[in-house]
mmCIF file of C-alpha atoms in Angstrom:
data_model
loop_
_atom_site.group_PDB
_atom_site.id
_atom_site.type_symbol
_atom_site.label_atom_id
_atom_site.label_comp_id
_atom_site.label_asym_id
_atom_site.label_seq_id
_atom_site.Cartn_x
_atom_site.Cartn_y
_atom_site.Cartn_z
ATOM 1 C CA MET A 1 -1.449 17.175 0.478
ATOM 2 C CA PHE A 2 -1.302 17.928 -3.247
ATOM 3 C CA ALA A 3 -1.160 14.211 -4.102
ATOM 4 C CA ASN A 4 -4.245 13.525 -1.977
ATOM 5 C CA GLN A 5 -6.098 16.411 -3.624
ATOM 6 C CA LEU A 6 -5.104 15.142 -7.059
ATOM 7 C CA GLU A 7 -6.359 11.677 -6.132
ATOM 8 C CA VAL A 8 -9.731 13.065 -5.017
ATOM 9 C CA ASN A 9 -10.023 15.063 -8.244
ATOM 10 C CA LYS A 10 -9.203 11.986 -10.328
ATOM 11 C CA VAL A 11 -11.978 9.964 -8.686
ATOM 12 C CA PHE A 12 -14.440 12.875 -8.765
ATOM 13 C CA VAL A 13 -13.891 13.596 -12.464
ATOM 14 C CA THR A 14 -14.255 9.904 -13.348
ATOM 15 C CA ASN A 15 -17.554 9.570 -11.485
ATOM 16 C CA LEU A 16 -18.747 12.897 -12.911
ATOM 17 C CA LEU A 17 -18.079 11.791 -16.493
ATOM 18 C CA ALA A 18 -19.851 8.482 -15.916
ATOM 19 C CA SER A 19 -22.840 10.294 -14.390
ATOM 20 C CA SER A 20 -22.870 12.680 -17.356
ATOM 21 C CA LEU A 21 -23.222 9.746 -19.730
ATOM 22 C CA VAL A 22 -26.304 8.617 -17.805
ATOM 23 C CA PHE A 23 -27.769 12.129 -17.915
ATOM 24 C CA VAL A 24 -27.105 12.511 -21.646
ATOM 25 C CA GLY A 25 -28.602 9.073 -22.278
ATOM 26 C CA PHE A 26 -31.942 10.145 -20.800
ATOM 27 C CA LEU A 27 -32.032 13.097 -23.207
ATOM 28 C CA LEU A 28 -31.490 11.011 -26.321
ATOM 29 C CA GLU A 29 -34.006 9.079 -28.400
ATOM 30 C CA GLY A 30 -33.908 5.884 -30.369
ATOM 31 C CA SER A 31 -31.393 3.078 -30.258
ATOM 32 C CA ILE A 32 -28.518 5.391 -29.357
ATOM 33 C CA LYS A 33 -30.296 6.113 -26.066
ATOM 34 C CA THR A 34 -29.947 2.483 -24.976
ATOM 35 C CA VAL A 35 -26.267 2.405 -25.905
ATOM 36 C CA VAL A 36 -25.398 5.612 -24.053
ATOM 37 C CA LEU A 37 -27.512 4.727 -20.996
ATOM 38 C CA ASN A 38 -25.978 1.288 -20.652
ATOM 39 C CA ALA A 39 -22.503 2.711 -21.140
ATOM 40 C CA GLY A 40 -23.194 5.327 -18.466
ATOM 41 C CA PHE A 41 -24.757 2.956 -15.943
ATOM 42 C CA PHE A 42 -22.082 0.277 -16.343
ATOM 43 C CA SER A 43 -19.318 2.887 -16.250
ATOM 44 C CA LEU A 44 -20.740 4.510 -13.120
ATOM 45 C CA SER A 45 -21.214 1.117 -11.500
ATOM 46 C CA GLY A 46 -17.593 0.146 -12.203
ATOM 47 C CA SER A 47 -16.104 3.401 -10.939
ATOM 48 C CA VAL A 48 -18.230 3.620 -7.779
ATOM 49 C CA THR A 49 -17.685 -0.055 -6.910
ATOM 50 C CA ASN A 50 -13.918 0.270 -7.260
ATOM 51 C CA TRP A 51 -13.907 3.532 -5.299
ATOM 52 C CA LEU A 52 -15.824 1.878 -2.453
ATOM 53 C CA ALA A 53 -13.450 -1.091 -2.538
ATOM 54 C CA ILE A 54 -10.435 1.208 -2.206
ATOM 55 C CA TYR A 55 -12.094 3.133 0.611
ATOM 56 C CA MET A 56 -12.940 -0.060 2.493
ATOM 57 C CA LEU A 57 -9.369 -1.285 2.105
ATOM 58 C CA PHE A 58 -8.220 1.477 4.484
ATOM 59 C CA ASP A 59 -11.333 2.324 6.516
ATOM 60 C CA ARG A 60 -13.920 0.230 8.308
ATOM 61 C CA VAL A 61 -17.525 0.620 7.200
ATOM 62 C CA PRO A 62 -20.193 -0.559 9.679
ATOM 63 C CA GLY A 63 -22.122 -3.508 8.309
ATOM 64 C CA PHE A 64 -19.513 -4.395 5.656
ATOM 65 C CA TYR A 65 -17.579 -7.449 6.807
ATOM 66 C CA GLY A 66 -13.910 -7.344 5.811
ATOM 67 C CA SER A 67 -13.666 -3.570 5.414
ATOM 68 C CA GLY A 68 -10.667 -1.814 6.948
ATOM 69 C CA VAL A 69 -8.439 -4.844 6.409
ATOM 70 C CA ILE A 70 -5.157 -2.901 6.633
ATOM 71 C CA PRO A 71 -5.693 -1.346 10.096
ATOM 72 C CA LEU A 72 -7.280 -4.597 11.282
ATOM 73 C CA ARG A 73 -4.164 -6.595 10.297
ATOM 74 C CA PHE A 74 -1.655 -4.028 11.534
ATOM 75 C CA GLU A 75 -0.014 -6.512 13.928
ATOM 76 C CA GLU A 76 1.026 -8.683 10.970
ATOM 77 C CA PHE A 77 2.462 -5.628 9.240
ATOM 78 C CA LYS A 78 4.515 -4.745 12.345
ATOM 79 C CA LEU A 79 5.860 -8.287 12.554
ATOM 80 C CA GLY A 80 6.842 -8.062 8.895
ATOM 81 C CA ILE A 81 8.849 -4.880 9.520
ATOM 82 C CA ARG A 82 10.574 -6.473 12.527
ATOM 83 C CA HIS A 83 11.502 -9.585 10.565
ATOM 84 C CA LEU A 84 12.759 -7.495 7.646
ATOM 85 C CA ILE A 85 15.017 -5.315 9.797
ATOM 86 C CA MET A 86 16.436 -8.151 11.895
ATOM 87 C CA THR A 87 17.174 -10.508 8.983
ATOM 88 C CA GLU A 88 18.377 -7.980 6.415
ATOM 89 C CA PHE A 89 20.223 -5.506 8.627
ATOM 90 C CA PHE A 90 21.608 -7.385 11.595
ATOM 91 C CA ASP A 91 21.710 -11.113 10.825
ATOM 92 C CA ARG A 92 25.140 -10.816 9.230
ATOM 93 C CA SER A 93 28.431 -12.646 9.935
ATOM 94 C CA ASP A 94 30.424 -9.416 9.843
ATOM 95 C CA LEU A 95 28.363 -7.736 12.562
ATOM 96 C CA GLY A 96 31.176 -7.860 15.078
ATOM 97 C CA VAL A 97 33.689 -6.474 12.575
ATOM 98 C CA PHE A 98 31.358 -3.594 11.784
ATOM 99 C CA PHE A 99 30.901 -2.659 15.433
ATOM 100 C CA SER A 100 34.603 -2.975 16.299
ATOM 101 C CA GLN A 101 35.864 -0.588 13.612
ATOM 102 C CA ASP A 102 37.796 2.467 14.739
ATOM 103 C CA GLY A 103 36.015 5.797 14.879
ATOM 104 C CA SER A 104 32.634 6.944 16.053
ATOM 105 C CA VAL A 105 29.880 4.406 15.446
ATOM 106 C CA GLN A 106 27.169 7.039 15.317
ATOM 107 C CA ARG A 107 29.150 9.065 12.769
ATOM 108 C CA ASP A 108 29.072 6.244 10.222
ATOM 109 C CA LEU A 109 25.893 4.504 11.308
ATOM 110 C CA GLY A 110 23.455 6.582 9.241
ATOM 111 C CA GLU A 111 25.421 6.143 6.015
ATOM 112 C CA LYS A 112 25.900 2.405 6.469
ATOM 113 C CA LEU A 113 22.243 1.789 7.302
ATOM 114 C CA THR A 114 21.160 3.912 4.341
ATOM 115 C CA ASN A 115 23.366 1.873 1.998
ATOM 116 C CA ILE A 116 21.897 -1.355 3.356
ATOM 117 C CA ALA A 117 18.365 0.025 2.932
ATOM 118 C CA ASP A 118 19.087 0.758 -0.745
ATOM 119 C CA GLY A 119 19.987 -2.900 -1.290
ATOM 120 C CA LEU A 120 16.985 -4.421 0.463
ATOM 121 C CA GLU A 121 14.787 -6.849 -1.446
ATOM 122 C CA LEU A 122 11.471 -5.247 -0.611
ATOM 123 C CA GLU A 123 9.550 -7.260 -3.184
ATOM 124 C CA LYS A 124 9.144 -9.916 -0.479
ATOM 125 C CA ALA A 125 7.583 -7.316 1.811
ATOM 126 C CA PHE A 126 5.219 -6.252 -0.992
ATOM 127 C CA ASN A 127 4.280 -9.870 -1.728
ATOM 128 C CA SER A 128 3.622 -10.423 1.976
ATOM 129 C CA LEU A 129 1.336 -7.391 2.041
ATOM 130 C CA ILE A 130 -0.606 -8.732 -0.949
ATOM 131 C CA ASP A 131 -0.853 -12.160 0.746
ATOM 132 C CA VAL A 132 -2.313 -10.553 3.873
ATOM 133 C CA ILE A 133 -4.892 -8.696 1.798
ATOM 134 C CA MET A 134 -5.793 -11.641 -0.449
ATOM 135 C CA ASN A 135 -6.063 -14.072 2.505
ATOM 136 C CA SER A 136 -8.405 -11.728 4.344
ATOM 137 C CA SER A 137 -12.140 -11.484 3.835
ATOM 138 C CA PHE A 138 -11.421 -8.521 1.579
ATOM 139 C CA GLY A 139 -9.645 -10.792 -0.913
ATOM 140 C CA SER A 140 -12.863 -12.032 -2.527
ATOM 141 C CA MET A 141 -13.991 -8.457 -3.159
ATOM 142 C CA LEU A 142 -10.598 -7.537 -4.585
ATOM 143 C CA GLY A 143 -10.856 -10.611 -6.778
ATOM 144 C CA MET A 144 -13.666 -8.906 -8.716
ATOM 145 C CA LEU A 145 -11.250 -6.072 -9.518
ATOM 146 C CA GLY A 146 -8.556 -8.315 -10.944
ATOM 147 C CA GLY A 147 -7.179 -9.987 -7.824
ATOM 148 C CA ARG A 148 -3.426 -9.895 -7.232
ATOM 149 C CA ASP A 149 -2.803 -8.543 -10.733
ATOM 150 C CA ALA A 150 -4.705 -5.350 -9.866
ATOM 151 C CA LEU A 151 -2.090 -4.571 -7.194
ATOM 152 C CA VAL A 152 1.005 -5.348 -9.304
ATOM 153 C CA PRO A 153 1.354 -1.723 -10.602
ATOM 154 C CA LEU A 154 1.751 -0.655 -6.953
ATOM 155 C CA ARG A 155 4.944 -2.699 -6.514
ATOM 156 C CA GLU A 156 7.440 0.039 -7.461
ATOM 157 C CA PRO A 157 5.657 2.871 -5.562
ATOM 158 C CA PHE A 158 5.468 0.623 -2.490
ATOM 159 C CA ILE A 159 9.168 -0.269 -2.660
ATOM 160 C CA GLU A 160 10.195 3.378 -3.090
ATOM 161 C CA ARG A 161 8.057 4.609 -0.211
ATOM 162 C CA MET A 162 9.108 1.734 2.051
ATOM 163 C CA LYS A 163 12.795 2.453 1.424
ATOM 164 C CA SER A 164 12.168 6.120 2.133
ATOM 165 C CA TYR A 165 10.356 5.219 5.352
ATOM 166 C CA LEU A 166 13.113 2.861 6.530
ATOM 167 C CA LYS A 167 15.831 5.406 5.758
ATOM 168 C CA GLU A 168 13.988 8.069 7.694
ATOM 169 C CA GLU A 169 13.428 5.845 10.725
ATOM 170 C CA LEU A 170 16.947 4.395 10.751
ATOM 171 C CA SER A 171 18.592 7.806 10.401
ATOM 172 C CA ASN A 172 16.625 9.182 13.327
ATOM 173 C CA ALA A 173 19.097 10.661 15.864
ATOM 174 C CA GLU A 174 17.290 9.124 18.836
ATOM 175 C CA PHE A 175 17.273 5.691 17.218
ATOM 176 C CA LYS A 176 20.991 5.881 16.363
ATOM 177 C CA GLN A 177 21.868 7.064 19.862
ATOM 178 C CA SER A 178 19.956 4.181 21.439
ATOM 179 C CA LEU A 179 21.498 1.752 18.980
ATOM 180 C CA GLU A 180 25.025 2.977 19.704
ATOM 181 C CA GLU A 181 24.508 2.684 23.453
ATOM 182 C CA SER A 182 23.219 -0.861 22.995
ATOM 183 C CA ILE A 183 26.044 -2.113 20.788
ATOM 184 C CA LYS A 184 28.791 -0.507 22.851
ATOM 185 C CA THR A 185 27.948 -2.798 25.775
ATOM 186 C CA THR A 186 29.040 -5.926 23.948
ATOM 187 C CA LEU A 187 30.381 -7.164 20.623
ATOM 188 C CA ASP A 188 28.862 -10.609 20.937
ATOM 189 C CA ASN A 189 26.587 -11.042 17.924
ATOM 190 C CA SER A 190 23.768 -12.890 19.685
ATOM 191 C CA SER A 191 23.702 -10.373 22.520
ATOM 192 C CA VAL A 192 23.707 -7.458 20.117
ATOM 193 C CA ARG A 193 20.836 -8.902 18.099
ATOM 194 C CA GLU A 194 18.833 -9.504 21.260
ATOM 195 C CA LYS A 195 19.310 -5.902 22.357
ATOM 196 C CA LEU A 196 18.462 -4.655 18.872
ATOM 197 C CA ALA A 197 15.337 -6.792 18.802
ATOM 198 C CA ASN A 198 14.191 -5.289 22.095
ATOM 199 C CA LEU A 199 14.902 -1.796 20.800
ATOM 200 C CA ILE A 200 13.010 -2.405 17.561
ATOM 201 C CA ASP A 201 10.124 -4.006 19.441
ATOM 202 C CA ALA A 202 9.890 -0.928 21.646
ATOM 203 C CA ARG A 203 9.722 1.304 18.573
ATOM 204 C CA LEU A 204 7.142 -0.899 16.863
ATOM 205 C CA ASP A 205 4.991 -0.979 19.994
ATOM 206 C CA GLU A 206 4.511 2.753 19.497
ATOM 207 C CA MET A 207 2.835 2.099 16.164
ATOM 208 C CA THR A 208 -0.970 2.185 16.197
ATOM 209 C CA PRO A 209 -3.404 0.893 13.555
ATOM 210 C CA GLU A 210 -3.817 4.490 12.402
ATOM 211 C CA ILE A 211 -0.063 4.920 11.897
ATOM 212 C CA VAL A 212 0.153 1.658 9.952
ATOM 213 C CA LYS A 213 -2.802 2.728 7.821
ATOM 214 C CA ASP A 214 -1.147 6.077 7.092
ATOM 215 C CA ILE A 215 2.126 4.393 6.106
ATOM 216 C CA ILE A 216 0.455 2.065 3.591
ATOM 217 C CA GLN A 217 -1.921 4.788 2.439
ATOM 218 C CA ASN A 218 0.906 7.195 1.698
ATOM 219 C CA MET A 219 2.698 4.465 -0.223
ATOM 220 C CA ILE A 220 0.004 3.254 -2.579
ATOM 221 C CA ARG A 221 -3.327 5.084 -2.240
ATOM 222 C CA LYS A 222 -2.579 7.809 -4.787
ATOM 223 C CA HIS A 223 -1.954 5.099 -7.390
ATOM 224 C CA LEU A 224 -5.170 3.225 -6.640
ATOM 225 C CA GLY A 225 -7.193 5.961 -8.347
ATOM 226 C CA TRP A 226 -6.411 4.245 -11.623
ATOM 227 C CA LEU A 227 -8.589 1.338 -10.497
ATOM 228 C CA VAL A 228 -11.517 3.762 -10.436
ATOM 229 C CA ILE A 229 -10.678 5.060 -13.906
ATOM 230 C CA TRP A 230 -10.244 1.612 -15.426
ATOM 231 C CA GLY A 231 -13.375 0.402 -13.656
ATOM 232 C CA ALA A 232 -15.295 3.152 -15.433
ATOM 233 C CA VAL A 233 -13.610 2.437 -18.782
ATOM 234 C CA PHE A 234 -14.206 -1.311 -18.727
ATOM 235 C CA GLY A 235 -17.697 -0.849 -17.326
ATOM 236 C CA GLY A 236 -18.543 1.534 -20.152
ATOM 237 C CA ALA A 237 -17.081 -0.865 -22.712
ATOM 238 C CA ILE A 238 -19.201 -3.707 -21.329
ATOM 239 C CA GLY A 239 -22.280 -1.490 -21.477
ATOM 240 C CA VAL A 240 -21.641 -0.576 -25.123
ATOM 241 C CA THR A 241 -20.950 -4.205 -26.044
ATOM 242 C CA LEU A 242 -24.114 -5.425 -24.321
ATOM 243 C CA SER A 243 -26.243 -2.754 -26.014
ATOM 244 C CA SER A 244 -24.761 -3.551 -29.417
ATOM 245 C CA LEU A 245 -25.519 -7.238 -29.004
ATOM 246 C CA GLN A 246 -29.102 -6.430 -28.004
ATOM 247 C CA LEU A 247 -29.563 -4.229 -31.063
ATOM 248 C CA LEU A 248 -28.130 -6.892 -33.365
ATOM 249 C CA ALA A 249 -30.304 -9.661 -31.889
#
């Protein structure tokens, strides 16, 4: 809640400062008026454009083709989670040894899954997410903001939030109970993986586009506000440079 409020304030203050430059520019006279006006207009254009781009990444806007790309491609995101869990957690040669250990499976399951989650290579998941975005119709619009490089600073926040999300889901009591009941029926690796796949599919089927949007939004949206700030900064710099060149010509 606080992070979302902080994000809104960051965007609001940036747009307010850019608008103030435009207002001040109209009050000035002489050559400085052109410099300040151009700086204000270019800064406001950069911040508003980037803000709209971020908004359209998560929400559909009627008449804007390619907006709402994340909820629209939620099926690909679900498949990515399924592949990640099945290959990193359960496609292991020691699966049978793990399940046949003495003691309660459910007692140790949460700790073991948490340890595995800490060692996951989630950079591949982040790269896949970027590929989905860049290969969509939204990619060309994002290209004006720096393309793939504009999303690189979100790598660490994404990995941290994804690990947190996986730990929370995999430590869920209901999930562990269902998992224990499934693996107790057989120690054959292929059979276990098939049962796990069905269990994970059932859980993923409960995910809606809105849930997927919220997951990604909670991971990276609060960091995207910097795109608005830098859009205003670079826009203002371009405006000042353009005005200076006009005055020198």
